Coordinates of N, CA and C in Angstrom, one line a residue:
Chain Q
D10 N 5.8 12.7 -34.6 CA 6.1 12.1 -36.1 C 5.3 13.4 -36.8
Q11 N 6.2 14.2 -37.9 CA 6.2 15.1 -38.3 C 5.8 14.8 -39.5
Q12 N 4.6 14.8 -39.9 CA 4.0 14.5 -41.2 C 4.0 15.5 -42.5
V13 N 4.1 17.2 -41.8 CA 4.6 17.5 -42.9 C 5.5 18.4 -42.8
K14 N 6.7 18.6 -43.4 CA 7.8 19.1 -43.2 C 8.2 20.4 -44.3
Q15 N 8.2 21.5 -43.4 CA 9.2 22.4 -44.1 C 10.5 22.7 -43.8
N16 N 11.4 22.2 -44.3 CA 12.9 22.1 -44.0 C 13.5 23.4 -43.9
S17 N 12.6 24.4 -44.8 CA 13.5 26.1 -44.7 C 13.0 26.6 -43.8
P18 N 13.3 27.2 -42.6 CA 12.5 27.9 -41.7 C 12.5 29.4 -42.1
S19 N 13.6 29.6 -43.0 CA 13.2 31.4 -43.5 C 13.9 31.3 -45.1
L20 N 13.5 32.5 -45.5 CA 14.1 32.4 -46.9 C 14.0 33.9 -47.2
S21 N 15.0 34.3 -47.9 CA 15.2 35.9 -48.3 C 15.1 36.0 -49.8
V22 N 14.3 37.0 -50.3 CA 14.1 37.1 -51.7 C 14.1 38.5 -52.0
Q23 N 14.5 39.0 -53.2 CA 14.9 40.4 -53.4 C 13.4 40.6 -54.4
E24 N 13.1 41.8 -54.3 CA 11.5 42.3 -54.7 C 11.6 41.9 -56.2
G25 N 10.3 41.7 -56.6 CA 10.7 41.3 -58.3 C 11.1 40.3 -58.7
R26 N 11.9 39.2 -58.1 CA 12.2 38.0 -58.2 C 11.2 37.0 -57.7
I27 N 11.5 35.6 -58.2 CA 10.6 34.6 -57.4 C 11.1 34.1 -56.1
S28 N 9.9 33.7 -55.3 CA 10.3 33.1 -54.0 C 9.5 31.8 -54.2
I29 N 10.3 30.9 -53.7 CA 10.0 29.2 -53.8 C 10.1 28.7 -52.6
L30 N 8.6 28.3 -52.1 CA 8.8 27.7 -50.3 C 8.4 26.3 -50.9
N31 N 9.1 25.2 -49.9 CA 9.1 24.0 -50.2 C 8.2 23.3 -49.0
C32 N 7.7 22.4 -49.1 CA 6.9 21.0 -48.3 C 7.1 19.6 -48.6
D33 N 7.3 19.1 -47.8 CA 7.4 17.6 -48.0 C 6.6 17.0 -47.2
Y34 N 5.9 16.1 -47.3 CA 4.9 15.3 -46.3 C 5.0 13.5 -46.7
T35 N 4.7 12.9 -45.7 CA 5.0 11.6 -45.9 C 4.0 10.9 -45.7
N36 N 2.6 11.3 -45.5 CA 1.2 10.4 -45.6 C 1.0 10.2 -46.9
S37 N 0.7 8.9 -47.6 CA 0.5 9.0 -48.6 C -1.4 9.1 -48.7
M38 N -1.9 9.6 -47.5 CA -3.4 9.3 -47.4 C -3.9 10.8 -47.7
F39 N -2.9 11.8 -47.7 CA -3.4 13.2 -48.1 C -3.8 13.5 -48.8
D40 N -4.7 13.9 -49.2 CA -5.6 14.1 -50.9 C -5.8 15.5 -50.9
Y41 N -5.7 16.8 -49.8 CA -6.0 18.0 -50.3 C -4.8 18.8 -49.2
F42 N -4.2 19.9 -50.2 CA -3.3 20.5 -49.6 C -3.5 22.1 -49.8
L43 N -3.2 23.0 -48.9 CA -3.3 24.4 -48.7 C -2.1 24.9 -48.4
W44 N -2.2 26.6 -48.5 CA -0.9 27.4 -48.1 C -1.7 28.5 -47.6
Y45 N -0.7 29.0 -46.5 CA -1.4 29.7 -45.3 C -0.5 30.9 -45.3
K46 N -0.7 31.8 -45.1 CA 0.0 33.3 -44.9 C -0.3 33.4 -43.6
K47 N 1.0 34.0 -42.8 CA 0.6 34.5 -41.4 C 1.6 35.9 -41.3
Y48 N 0.5 37.0 -40.7 CA 1.6 38.0 -40.3 C 1.5 38.2 -39.2
P49 N 2.7 39.1 -38.4 CA 2.6 39.1 -37.1 C 1.2 39.4 -36.3
A50 N 0.8 38.9 -35.2 CA -0.1 39.4 -34.3 C -1.5 39.1 -35.0
E51 N -1.4 38.2 -36.2 CA -2.8 37.8 -36.9 C -2.8 36.4 -36.7
G52 N -3.9 36.0 -37.5 CA -4.3 34.5 -37.4 C -4.0 34.1 -39.1
P53 N -3.8 32.9 -39.2 CA -3.3 32.5 -40.8 C -4.3 33.0 -41.5
T54 N -4.1 33.0 -42.6 CA -5.2 33.5 -43.7 C -4.7 32.6 -45.0
F55 N -5.8 32.2 -45.5 CA -5.7 31.2 -46.8 C -5.2 31.5 -48.0
L56 N -4.5 31.2 -48.8 CA -3.8 31.7 -50.0 C -4.2 30.9 -50.9
I57 N -3.9 29.5 -51.3 CA -4.2 28.5 -52.0 C -4.4 27.5 -52.0
S58 N -4.9 26.6 -52.4 CA -4.8 25.1 -52.5 C -4.9 24.3 -53.7
I59 N -4.5 23.4 -53.7 CA -4.9 22.2 -54.6 C -5.2 20.7 -54.3
S60 N -5.7 20.1 -55.1 CA -6.6 18.8 -54.7 C -5.3 17.6 -55.2
S61 N -5.2 16.7 -54.5 CA -4.4 15.5 -55.1 C -4.4 15.0 -56.8
I62 N -5.6 15.5 -57.2 CA -6.1 15.1 -58.6 C -5.5 15.8 -59.7
K63 N -4.8 17.3 -59.3 CA -3.9 17.9 -60.0 C -2.5 18.1 -59.5
D64 N -1.8 18.8 -60.6 CA -0.5 18.9 -60.1 C -0.1 20.3 -60.1
K65 N -1.0 21.3 -60.5 CA -0.6 22.6 -60.2 C -1.8 23.4 -60.7
N66 N -2.0 24.5 -59.5 CA -3.2 25.3 -59.7 C -2.4 27.1 -59.4
E67 N -2.9 27.6 -60.0 CA -2.5 29.1 -60.1 C -3.7 30.0 -59.9
D68 N -3.0 31.5 -59.0 CA -4.0 32.2 -58.5 C -3.1 33.4 -58.7
G69 N -3.2 34.4 -59.7 CA -2.6 35.7 -59.5 C -1.1 35.1 -59.9
R70 N -0.6 35.9 -59.0 CA 0.9 35.5 -58.4 C 1.4 34.6 -58.1
F71 N 0.3 33.7 -57.3 CA 0.8 32.6 -56.5 C 0.6 31.5 -57.5
T72 N 1.4 30.2 -57.5 CA 1.2 28.9 -57.8 C 1.4 27.8 -57.4
V73 N 0.8 27.3 -57.0 CA 1.1 25.8 -56.1 C 1.6 24.5 -56.9
F74 N 2.4 23.8 -56.6 CA 2.6 22.4 -57.6 C 2.7 21.4 -56.8
L75 N 2.4 20.1 -57.4 CA 2.4 19.2 -56.2 C 3.0 17.7 -57.0
N76 N 3.8 17.3 -56.6 CA 4.3 16.2 -57.2 C 4.3 15.2 -56.0
K77 N 3.4 14.2 -56.8 CA 2.8 13.4 -55.8 C 3.9 12.1 -55.7
S78 N 4.6 12.0 -56.5 CA 5.5 10.8 -56.8 C 6.5 10.9 -55.6
A79 N 7.0 12.3 -55.6 CA 8.0 12.6 -54.5 C 7.6 13.1 -53.2
K80 N 5.9 13.2 -53.2 CA 5.4 13.7 -51.7 C 6.1 15.1 -51.7
H81 N 5.9 15.9 -52.3 CA 6.5 17.5 -52.5 C 5.2 18.4 -52.9
L82 N 5.5 19.4 -52.3 CA 4.7 20.7 -52.7 C 5.6 21.8 -52.8
S83 N 5.2 23.0 -53.7 CA 5.9 24.1 -53.6 C 4.9 25.3 -53.9
L84 N 5.5 26.1 -53.5 CA 4.7 27.5 -53.7 C 5.6 28.5 -54.2
H85 N 4.9 29.1 -55.4 CA 5.8 29.9 -56.1 C 5.2 31.4 -56.3
I86 N 5.7 32.7 -55.8 CA 5.5 33.8 -56.0 C 6.1 34.8 -56.8
V87 N 5.7 35.2 -57.7 CA 6.2 35.6 -59.1 C 5.4 37.0 -59.3
P88 N 6.0 38.1 -59.6 CA 6.9 38.5 -58.5 C 6.6 39.0 -57.3
S89 N 7.9 38.9 -56.5 CA 7.5 38.7 -55.1 C 7.6 40.3 -54.4
Q90 N 6.8 40.5 -53.7 CA 6.4 42.3 -53.3 C 6.9 42.0 -51.8
P91 N 7.2 43.3 -51.2 CA 7.7 43.4 -49.8 C 6.7 43.1 -48.7
G92 N 5.1 43.2 -49.6 CA 3.9 42.9 -48.9 C 3.9 41.5 -48.3
D93 N 4.7 40.4 -49.4 CA 4.8 39.1 -49.3 C 5.3 38.7 -48.0
S94 N 6.2 39.5 -47.6 CA 6.8 39.1 -46.1 C 5.8 38.6 -45.0
A95 N 6.1 37.5 -44.9 CA 5.1 37.0 -43.9 C 5.9 35.4 -43.4
V96 N 5.1 34.6 -42.4 CA 5.7 33.3 -42.1 C 4.5 32.4 -43.3
Y97 N 4.7 31.7 -43.9 CA 4.0 30.7 -44.9 C 4.0 29.2 -44.4
F98 N 2.6 28.8 -43.9 CA 2.3 27.3 -43.8 C 1.8 26.7 -44.7
C99 N 2.5 25.3 -45.3 CA 1.5 24.3 -45.8 C 1.0 23.7 -44.9
A100 N 0.0 22.9 -45.7 CA -1.2 22.0 -44.5 C -1.5 20.9 -45.6
S101 N -2.0 20.1 -45.0 CA -2.6 18.8 -45.9 C -3.4 18.4 -44.8
R102 N -4.4 17.6 -45.9 CA -5.5 16.8 -45.2 C -5.5 15.5 -45.6
S103 N -5.3 14.5 -44.3 CA -5.9 12.8 -44.5 C -7.0 12.8 -44.8
Y104 N -7.3 11.8 -45.9 CA -8.8 11.8 -46.2 C -9.6 10.6 -45.2
N105 N -8.3 9.8 -44.6 CA -8.8 8.7 -43.7 C -9.2 9.4 -42.2
T106 N -8.4 10.4 -41.9 CA -8.5 11.0 -40.6 C -8.9 12.3 -40.6
D107 N -9.3 12.7 -41.6 CA -10.1 14.0 -42.1 C -9.6 14.9 -41.2
K108 N -8.4 15.2 -40.7 CA -7.3 16.2 -40.2 C -6.7 17.4 -40.9
L109 N -6.5 18.4 -40.4 CA -5.8 19.1 -41.0 C -4.3 19.5 -40.8
I110 N -3.4 18.9 -41.1 CA -1.9 19.1 -40.1 C -1.1 20.1 -40.8
F111 N -0.1 20.9 -40.2 CA 0.1 21.9 -40.4 C 1.6 21.6 -40.5
G112 N 2.3 22.4 -41.5 CA 4.0 22.2 -41.2 C 4.2 23.6 -40.4
T113 N 5.3 23.6 -40.1 CA 6.1 24.5 -39.0 C 6.3 25.5 -39.6
G114 N 6.2 26.0 -40.8 CA 6.0 27.2 -41.4 C 7.6 27.7 -41.9
T115 N 7.4 28.5 -42.7 CA 8.6 29.0 -43.3 C 8.4 30.9 -43.3
R116 N 9.4 31.5 -43.0 CA 9.4 33.0 -42.9 C 10.1 33.5 -44.4
L117 N 9.0 34.4 -44.7 CA 9.9 34.5 -46.1 C 10.2 36.4 -45.9
Q118 N 10.8 36.5 -46.2 CA 11.3 38.2 -46.2 C 11.8 38.6 -47.6
V119 N 10.8 39.8 -48.2 CA 11.3 40.2 -49.4 C 11.7 41.4 -49.2
F120 N 13.2 42.0 -49.7 CA 13.6 42.8 -49.6 C 14.0 43.8 -50.9
P121 N 14.1 45.2 -50.8 CA 13.6 45.8 -51.7 C 14.9 46.0 -52.8
Chain R
D28 N -10.0 40.8 -42.1 CA -11.1 40.6 -40.7 C -11.7 38.7 -41.3
S29 N -11.4 38.0 -40.4 CA -11.7 36.8 -40.9 C -13.0 36.3 -40.4
G30 N -13.9 37.2 -39.5 CA -15.0 36.7 -38.8 C -15.2 36.0 -37.5
V31 N -13.7 35.7 -37.2 CA -13.6 34.4 -36.3 C -13.3 35.5 -35.1
T32 N -13.4 35.1 -34.2 CA -13.5 36.2 -32.6 C -12.8 35.2 -31.7
Q33 N -11.9 35.8 -31.1 CA -11.4 34.8 -30.4 C -10.7 36.0 -28.9
T34 N -11.3 35.5 -27.5 CA -10.9 36.2 -26.6 C -10.8 35.4 -25.4
P35 N -9.3 36.0 -24.7 CA -8.8 37.0 -24.6 C -8.0 37.0 -25.5
K36 N -7.2 38.2 -26.0 CA -5.9 38.2 -27.1 C -4.7 38.0 -26.0
H37 N -4.8 38.3 -24.8 CA -3.5 37.7 -23.9 C -4.0 37.4 -22.4
L38 N -3.3 36.3 -22.1 CA -4.0 35.7 -20.7 C -2.5 35.4 -20.0
I39 N -2.3 35.6 -18.9 CA -1.0 35.7 -18.0 C -1.6 34.9 -16.8
T40 N -1.1 34.2 -16.2 CA -1.5 32.9 -15.1 C -0.6 32.2 -14.7
A41 N -0.6 31.8 -13.6 CA 0.3 31.0 -12.9 C 0.4 29.5 -13.3
T42 N 1.4 29.0 -12.8 CA 1.3 27.3 -12.9 C 0.1 26.7 -11.9
G43 N -0.3 25.7 -12.3 CA -1.4 25.1 -11.8 C -2.7 25.8 -11.6
Q44 N -2.7 26.7 -12.5 CA -4.2 27.6 -12.6 C -5.2 27.3 -13.7
R45 N -6.3 27.2 -13.9 CA -7.2 27.2 -15.2 C -7.5 28.3 -15.7
V46 N -7.8 28.3 -17.0 CA -8.1 29.5 -18.0 C -9.1 28.9 -19.1
T47 N -9.9 29.9 -19.5 CA -10.8 29.2 -20.6 C -10.7 30.0 -21.9
L48 N -10.7 29.6 -22.7 CA -10.1 30.5 -24.2 C -11.6 30.4 -24.9
R49 N -12.2 31.5 -25.3 CA -13.4 31.7 -26.0 C -13.3 31.8 -27.6
C50 N -14.2 31.3 -28.4 CA -14.2 31.5 -30.2 C -15.4 31.4 -30.4
S51 N -15.7 33.0 -31.2 CA -16.8 32.8 -31.6 C -16.5 32.2 -33.4
P52 N -17.1 31.4 -34.0 CA -17.1 31.2 -35.4 C -17.6 32.2 -36.3
R53 N -17.4 32.0 -37.5 CA -17.8 32.9 -38.5 C -19.2 32.6 -38.8
S54 N -20.2 33.7 -39.1 CA -21.6 33.7 -39.1 C -21.8 32.2 -40.3
G55 N -22.7 31.3 -40.2 CA -23.0 30.4 -40.6 C -22.0 29.2 -40.7
D56 N -20.9 29.4 -40.1 CA -19.8 27.9 -39.9 C -20.3 26.9 -39.0
L57 N -20.2 26.1 -39.0 CA -20.7 25.2 -38.3 C -19.7 24.4 -37.3
S58 N -18.5 24.4 -37.9 CA -17.4 23.7 -37.3 C -16.4 24.6 -36.7
V59 N -15.7 24.3 -35.6 CA -15.0 25.1 -35.0 C -13.5 24.0 -34.4
Y60 N -12.3 24.4 -34.8 CA -11.2 24.0 -34.4 C -10.1 24.4 -33.7
W61 N -9.5 24.1 -32.6 CA -8.8 24.5 -32.0 C -7.2 24.2 -32.3
Y62 N -6.2 24.9 -32.3 CA -4.8 24.7 -32.6 C -4.0 25.3 -31.7
Q63 N -2.8 24.8 -31.5 CA -1.8 25.4 -30.4 C -0.7 25.6 -31.4
Q64 N 0.2 27.2 -31.1 CA 1.2 27.1 -31.6 C 2.6 27.1 -30.6
S65 N 3.3 26.6 -30.5 CA 4.6 26.9 -29.6 C 5.7 27.4 -30.1
L66 N 6.8 27.8 -29.3 CA 7.8 28.7 -30.0 C 8.4 28.0 -31.0
D67 N 8.7 27.8 -32.4 CA 9.3 27.1 -33.5 C 8.3 26.0 -33.8
Q68 N 7.3 26.2 -33.4 CA 6.4 24.6 -33.6 C 5.2 25.5 -34.8
G69 N 4.9 24.4 -35.6 CA 4.1 24.5 -36.6 C 2.7 24.4 -35.5
L70 N 1.6 24.5 -36.1 CA 0.1 24.6 -35.6 C -0.2 23.0 -35.6
Q71 N -0.1 23.0 -34.4 CA -0.7 21.6 -33.8 C -2.3 21.7 -33.5
F72 N -2.8 20.8 -34.4 CA -4.2 20.3 -33.9 C -4.7 19.8 -32.8
L73 N -5.5 20.1 -31.8 CA -5.9 20.0 -30.5 C -7.2 19.3 -31.2
I74 N -8.4 20.0 -31.5 CA -9.6 19.5 -31.3 C -10.7 20.2 -32.4
Q75 N -11.8 19.3 -33.0 CA -12.6 20.0 -34.1 C -14.2 19.5 -33.5
Y76 N -14.8 20.4 -33.1 CA -16.3 20.3 -33.5 C -17.1 20.6 -34.3
Y77 N -18.1 19.8 -34.2 CA -19.2 20.2 -35.5 C -20.1 20.3 -35.2
N78 N -21.1 21.5 -35.1 CA -22.3 21.4 -34.7 C -22.6 20.9 -33.4
G79 N -21.8 21.0 -32.6 CA -22.1 20.8 -31.1 C -21.4 19.4 -30.8
E80 N -21.1 18.7 -31.6 CA -20.6 17.4 -31.5 C -19.1 17.3 -31.8
E81 N -18.0 16.5 -30.9 CA -16.9 16.7 -31.2 C -16.8 15.5 -32.1
R82 N -15.8 16.1 -33.3 CA -15.9 15.6 -34.7 C -14.4 14.7 -34.7
A83 N -13.2 15.3 -34.6 CA -11.9 14.6 -34.6 C -11.0 15.3 -33.5
K84 N -10.1 14.7 -33.1 CA -9.4 14.6 -32.1 C -7.6 14.7 -32.4
G85 N -7.1 15.5 -31.9 CA -5.7 15.7 -32.4 C -4.7 15.2 -31.0
N86 N -3.8 15.8 -30.6 CA -2.9 15.8 -29.6 C -3.0 16.6 -28.7
I87 N -4.3 16.5 -27.9 CA -5.0 17.2 -26.8 C -4.6 16.7 -25.7
L88 N -3.9 17.4 -24.7 CA -3.7 16.9 -23.5 C -5.1 16.5 -22.9
E89 N -4.8 15.6 -21.7 CA -6.0 15.2 -21.0 C -6.4 16.5 -19.8
R90 N -5.5 17.8 -19.8 CA -5.6 18.8 -18.9 C -6.5 19.6 -19.6
F91 N -6.7 19.4 -20.8 CA -7.2 20.1 -21.6 C -8.7 19.9 -22.1
S92 N -10.0 20.5 -22.1 CA -10.8 20.1 -22.6 C -11.7 21.1 -23.6
A93 N -12.5 21.0 -24.4 CA -13.3 21.8 -25.3 C -14.6 21.6 -25.4
Q94 N -15.7 22.6 -25.7 CA -17.0 22.4 -26.1 C -17.5 23.2 -26.8
Q95 N -18.5 22.7 -27.7 CA -19.1 23.7 -28.5 C -20.7 23.7 -27.9
F96 N -20.8 25.3 -28.0 CA -22.5 25.4 -27.4 C -23.2 25.5 -28.5
P97 N -24.8 25.4 -28.3 CA -25.8 25.5 -29.3 C -25.9 27.0 -29.9
D98 N -25.2 27.6 -29.4 CA -25.2 29.1 -30.2 C -24.0 28.7 -31.3
L99 N -23.2 28.0 -31.0 CA -21.6 27.2 -32.2 C -20.6 28.0 -31.5
H100 N -20.5 28.9 -30.7 CA -19.4 29.5 -30.1 C -18.7 28.1 -29.2
S101 N -17.1 28.2 -28.7 CA -16.6 27.0 -28.7 C -15.6 27.9 -27.4
E102 N -15.4 27.1 -26.4 CA -14.6 27.3 -25.5 C -13.5 26.2 -25.1
L103 N -12.5 26.2 -25.0 CA -11.2 25.8 -24.8 C -10.8 25.7 -23.5
N104 N -10.7 25.0 -22.7 CA -10.2 24.6 -20.8 C -9.1 24.0 -20.7
L105 N -8.1 24.7 -20.6 CA -6.7 24.8 -20.2 C -6.7 24.5 -18.6
S106 N -6.1 23.4 -17.8 CA -6.4 23.0 -16.2 C -4.9 22.6 -16.0
S107 N -4.8 22.8 -14.9 CA -3.4 22.3 -14.1 C -2.1 22.9 -15.2
L108 N -2.0 24.1 -15.2 CA -1.3 24.6 -16.0 C 0.0 24.5 -15.8
E109 N 0.9 24.2 -17.0 CA 2.4 23.9 -16.8 C 3.2 25.1 -17.6
L110 N 4.5 25.1 -17.4 CA 4.9 26.0 -18.1 C 4.9 26.0 -19.5
G111 N 5.0 24.8 -19.9 CA 5.2 24.2 -21.3 C 3.8 24.3 -22.0
D112 N 2.6 24.9 -21.2 CA 1.5 25.3 -22.0 C 1.4 26.4 -22.7
S113 N 2.6 27.5 -22.0 CA 2.9 28.9 -22.8 C 2.6 28.8 -24.6
A114 N 1.6 29.2 -25.1 CA 1.5 28.9 -26.6 C 0.7 30.1 -27.3
L115 N 0.5 30.3 -28.5 CA -0.3 30.9 -29.0 C -1.5 29.8 -29.2
Y116 N -3.1 30.0 -28.9 CA -3.8 29.1 -29.2 C -5.1 29.7 -30.1
F117 N -4.6 29.1 -31.5 CA -6.0 29.6 -32.7 C -7.1 28.9 -32.5
C118 N -8.1 29.6 -32.6 CA -9.2 28.9 -33.1 C -9.6 29.1 -35.0
A119 N -10.5 28.4 -35.2 CA -10.6 28.5 -36.5 C -12.1 27.6 -37.1
S120 N -12.8 28.0 -38.1 CA -14.1 27.8 -38.3 C -14.3 27.2 -39.9
S121 N -15.0 26.7 -40.0 CA -15.5 26.2 -41.5 C -16.6 26.0 -41.5
V122 N -17.1 26.0 -42.7 CA -18.5 25.9 -42.9 C -19.3 24.2 -42.6
G123 N -18.6 23.3 -43.3 CA -18.8 22.1 -43.0 C -18.2 21.3 -42.1
P124 N -18.1 20.0 -42.1 CA -17.3 18.9 -41.1 C -16.0 18.7 -41.7
E125 N -15.7 18.9 -43.3 CA -14.3 18.6 -43.4 C -13.4 19.5 -43.4
P126 N -12.3 19.6 -43.0 CA -11.3 20.5 -42.8 C -10.8 21.0 -44.1
M127 N -11.1 21.9 -44.9 CA -11.3 22.3 -46.0 C -10.3 23.5 -46.0
R128 N -10.8 24.5 -46.3 CA -10.6 25.6 -45.9 C -11.1 26.3 -44.8
L129 N -10.0 26.7 -43.6 CA -10.4 27.3 -42.4 C -9.9 28.5 -42.2
F130 N -11.0 29.0 -41.5 CA -10.9 31.1 -41.2 C -10.5 30.7 -39.8
F131 N -9.4 31.7 -39.7 CA -8.6 31.8 -38.1 C -8.9 32.8 -37.6
G132 N -8.9 33.0 -36.2 CA -9.1 33.8 -35.4 C -7.5 34.6 -35.3
S133 N -7.4 35.7 -34.4 CA -6.2 36.0 -34.3 C -5.3 35.5 -33.3
G134 N -5.9 34.8 -32.2 CA -5.2 33.8 -31.5 C -5.3 34.2 -30.1
T135 N -5.1 33.6 -29.2 CA -4.8 33.9 -27.6 C -3.5 33.8 -27.2
Q136 N -2.4 34.6 -26.7 CA -1.5 34.4 -26.3 C -1.7 34.0 -25.1
L137 N -1.3 32.5 -24.6 CA -1.2 32.1 -23.0 C 0.2 32.4 -22.8
S138 N 0.3 33.0 -21.4 CA 1.6 32.9 -20.9 C 1.2 32.4 -19.4
V139 N 2.3 31.6 -19.5 CA 2.1 30.4 -17.9 C 3.5 30.8 -17.2
L140 N 3.3 31.6 -16.0 CA 4.4 32.0 -15.4 C 5.1 31.1 -14.1

């Protein structure tokens, strides 16, 4: 049972344009959401997070949007840079089980 | 550098064997988490330890076990290995018991032949 879904396995965006990565979840007990970035041969690194009491959180070029009614999370990267090319994982924490559940990841490629 | 150290980086073994993966958390972190990443799969949560005690359990097989030692390092033991156990195993750590922001090691790539 995949509680956190990233339906797009890959995304290709031109440098300077906006990258939008999407994530859907099914568990209404999720109260905290995170995005991680992973480069090859490295572990995932934290990017940005959002609590369920907010609908937007911004950090530089990265903005996360949360739509609780749709159980949908998105990460916007503006402007996209070649160094953003990586696999992006969304993750959600359930307040009743206190586990962090990850999606399957979306591979972003930013080309010149 | 996340501050989380995993050893070994690569491990090649045969079916039926037993291996031990080791993790040293960031200085000051009391929680250690183990995740498994198989091909085309997300990060599957296996188990969490907090200050030496098991705190949360995920989809960990009975053939797998883990522990956290008094110095807070952790070991993941995988036994009776099968081909399907081939995966990237990540360790992560956090300061407190709640899985908020985790810091990941670079992983151990296990290949079962």
